[in-house]
Amino acid sequence: MNYVYKLTHERTLETELENDEKICDIKLLGFFTTDENCKKMIPLYLKQPGFKVFPDDFVVEKVEADIDDFNEVLGDFKSSVFYLSHEWHDGRYDHVSSLGYYSSKKNAQKAMMFYQMSADFHEHIDGFCIDEYEIDKCEWAEGFFSY
């Protein structure tokens, strides 16, 4: 399968007035084979602390495997998704960039090497991360505290 559905909980905390950038608290809840499987998880999360306080903040997104520079899908997900991201902290906030979803760790590492050469990430070269997520498995096993 060359795409899966990603479930996140995205709570907007504030908006920066200078550039309209949103400051969000995002929890990656899992990747699922179908839109229906993804949406079936939401009622389970709504029983947990934090999630039930913000029931309208769930987001379902279709993501594709191993997209190239021409936006072509090159890979097929088997049992896992390898998620490539970059994170750095400015003293106040964590800045997280989602860089791609890959069918293998090798493909994610190849993409990471490409991004490491980019001037956009030169000052924060150690912020890259590749995480493996099993498809159709809940990844956030507990709730969270809200303030």
PDB file of N, CA and C in Angstrom, residues 1 4 31 65 76-83 101-105 131-136 139:
ATOM      1  N   MET A   1       0.858  -1.168   0.000  1.00  0.00           N
ATOM      2  CA  MET A   1       0.000   0.000   0.000  1.00  0.00           C
ATOM      3  C   MET A   1       0.902   1.228   0.000  1.00  0.00           C
ATOM      4  N   VAL A   4      -1.115   5.587   3.833  1.00  0.00           N
ATOM      5  CA  VAL A   4      -1.774   5.243   5.090  1.00  0.00           C
ATOM      6  C   VAL A   4      -2.441   6.507   5.618  1.00  0.00           C
ATOM      7  N   PHE A  31      -0.617   5.432  12.706  1.00  0.00           N
ATOM      8  CA  PHE A  31      -0.846   5.313  11.267  1.00  0.00           C
ATOM      9  C   PHE A  31      -1.739   4.095  11.049  1.00  0.00           C
ATOM     10  N   ALA A  65       3.961   7.174   0.716  1.00  0.00           N
ATOM     11  CA  ALA A  65       5.293   6.631   0.974  1.00  0.00           C
ATOM     12  C   ALA A  65       6.323   7.153  -0.010  1.00  0.00           C
ATOM     13  N   ASP A  76       6.076   1.471  -0.981  1.00  0.00           N
ATOM     14  CA  ASP A  76       4.891   0.832  -0.422  1.00  0.00           C
ATOM     15  C   ASP A  76       5.143   0.541   1.049  1.00  0.00           C
ATOM     16  N   PHE A  77       4.203   0.959   1.903  1.00  0.00           N
ATOM     17  CA  PHE A  77       4.286   0.637   3.316  1.00  0.00           C
ATOM     18  C   PHE A  77       3.964  -0.847   3.489  1.00  0.00           C
ATOM     19  N   LYS A  78       4.721  -1.505   4.332  1.00  0.00           N
ATOM     20  CA  LYS A  78       4.440  -2.921   4.649  1.00  0.00           C
ATOM     21  C   LYS A  78       3.747  -2.966   6.012  1.00  0.00           C
ATOM     22  N   SER A  79       4.506  -3.112   7.078  1.00  0.00           N
ATOM     23  CA  SER A  79       3.918  -3.183   8.417  1.00  0.00           C
ATOM     24  C   SER A  79       4.272  -1.968   9.271  1.00  0.00           C
ATOM     25  N   SER A  80       5.162  -1.115   8.755  1.00  0.00           N
ATOM     26  CA  SER A  80       5.612   0.052   9.512  1.00  0.00           C
ATOM     27  C   SER A  80       5.723   1.281   8.625  1.00  0.00           C
ATOM     28  N   VAL A  81       5.696   2.436   9.293  1.00  0.00           N
ATOM     29  CA  VAL A  81       5.973   3.724   8.662  1.00  0.00           C
ATOM     30  C   VAL A  81       7.217   4.274   9.352  1.00  0.00           C
ATOM     31  N   PHE A  82       8.183   4.731   8.554  1.00  0.00           N
ATOM     32  CA  PHE A  82       9.369   5.385   9.102  1.00  0.00           C
ATOM     33  C   PHE A  82       9.185   6.880   8.880  1.00  0.00           C
ATOM     34  N   TYR A  83       9.018   7.574   9.983  1.00  0.00           N
ATOM     35  CA  TYR A  83       8.687   9.005   9.975  1.00  0.00           C
ATOM     36  C   TYR A  83       9.952   9.812  10.222  1.00  0.00           C
ATOM     37  N   TYR A 101       7.455  10.445   5.107  1.00  0.00           N
ATOM     38  CA  TYR A 101       6.993   9.144   5.571  1.00  0.00           C
ATOM     39  C   TYR A 101       7.572   8.119   4.612  1.00  0.00           C
ATOM     40  N   TYR A 102       8.284   7.140   5.160  1.00  0.00           N
ATOM     41  CA  TYR A 102       9.071   6.249   4.311  1.00  0.00           C
ATOM     42  C   TYR A 102       8.728   4.788   4.570  1.00  0.00           C
ATOM     43  N   SER A 103       8.908   3.977   3.538  1.00  0.00           N
ATOM     44  CA  SER A 103       8.585   2.561   3.607  1.00  0.00           C
ATOM     45  C   SER A 103       9.697   1.735   4.239  1.00  0.00           C
ATOM     46  N   SER A 104      10.884   2.311   4.388  1.00  0.00           N
ATOM     47  CA  SER A 104      11.999   1.601   5.009  1.00  0.00           C
ATOM     48  C   SER A 104      12.903   2.592   5.734  1.00  0.00           C
ATOM     49  N   LYS A 105      13.648   2.081   6.686  1.00  0.00           N
ATOM     50  CA  LYS A 105      14.599   2.924   7.406  1.00  0.00           C
ATOM     51  C   LYS A 105      15.681   3.425   6.452  1.00  0.00           C
ATOM     52  N   ASP A 131      11.632   7.783  13.342  1.00  0.00           N
ATOM     53  CA  ASP A 131      10.867   6.944  14.254  1.00  0.00           C
ATOM     54  C   ASP A 131      10.074   5.929  13.456  1.00  0.00           C
ATOM     55  N   GLU A 132      10.056   4.704  13.944  1.00  0.00           N
ATOM     56  CA  GLU A 132       9.280   3.642  13.307  1.00  0.00           C
ATOM     57  C   GLU A 132       7.940   3.496  14.020  1.00  0.00           C
ATOM     58  N   TYR A 133       6.857   3.489  13.256  1.00  0.00           N
ATOM     59  CA  TYR A 133       5.509   3.322  13.785  1.00  0.00           C
ATOM     60  C   TYR A 133       4.873   2.102  13.125  1.00  0.00           C
ATOM     61  N   GLU A 134       4.398   1.184  13.932  1.00  0.00           N
ATOM     62  CA  GLU A 134       3.706   0.020  13.432  1.00  0.00           C
ATOM     63  C   GLU A 134       2.317   0.438  12.951  1.00  0.00           C
ATOM     64  N   ILE A 135       1.940   0.000  11.762  1.00  0.00           N
ATOM     65  CA  ILE A 135       0.657   0.377  11.176  1.00  0.00           C
ATOM     66  C   ILE A 135      -0.481  -0.334  11.914  1.00  0.00           C
ATOM     67  N   ASP A 136      -1.580   0.382  12.139  1.00  0.00           N
ATOM     68  CA  ASP A 136      -2.779  -0.090  12.841  1.00  0.00           C
ATOM     69  C   ASP A 136      -2.524  -0.371  14.318  1.00  0.00           C
ATOM     70  N   GLU A 139      -0.338   4.558  19.181  1.00  0.00           N
ATOM     71  CA  GLU A 139       0.992   4.921  19.641  1.00  0.00           C
ATOM     72  C   GLU A 139       0.988   5.752  20.923  1.00  0.00           C
TER      73      GLU A 139
END
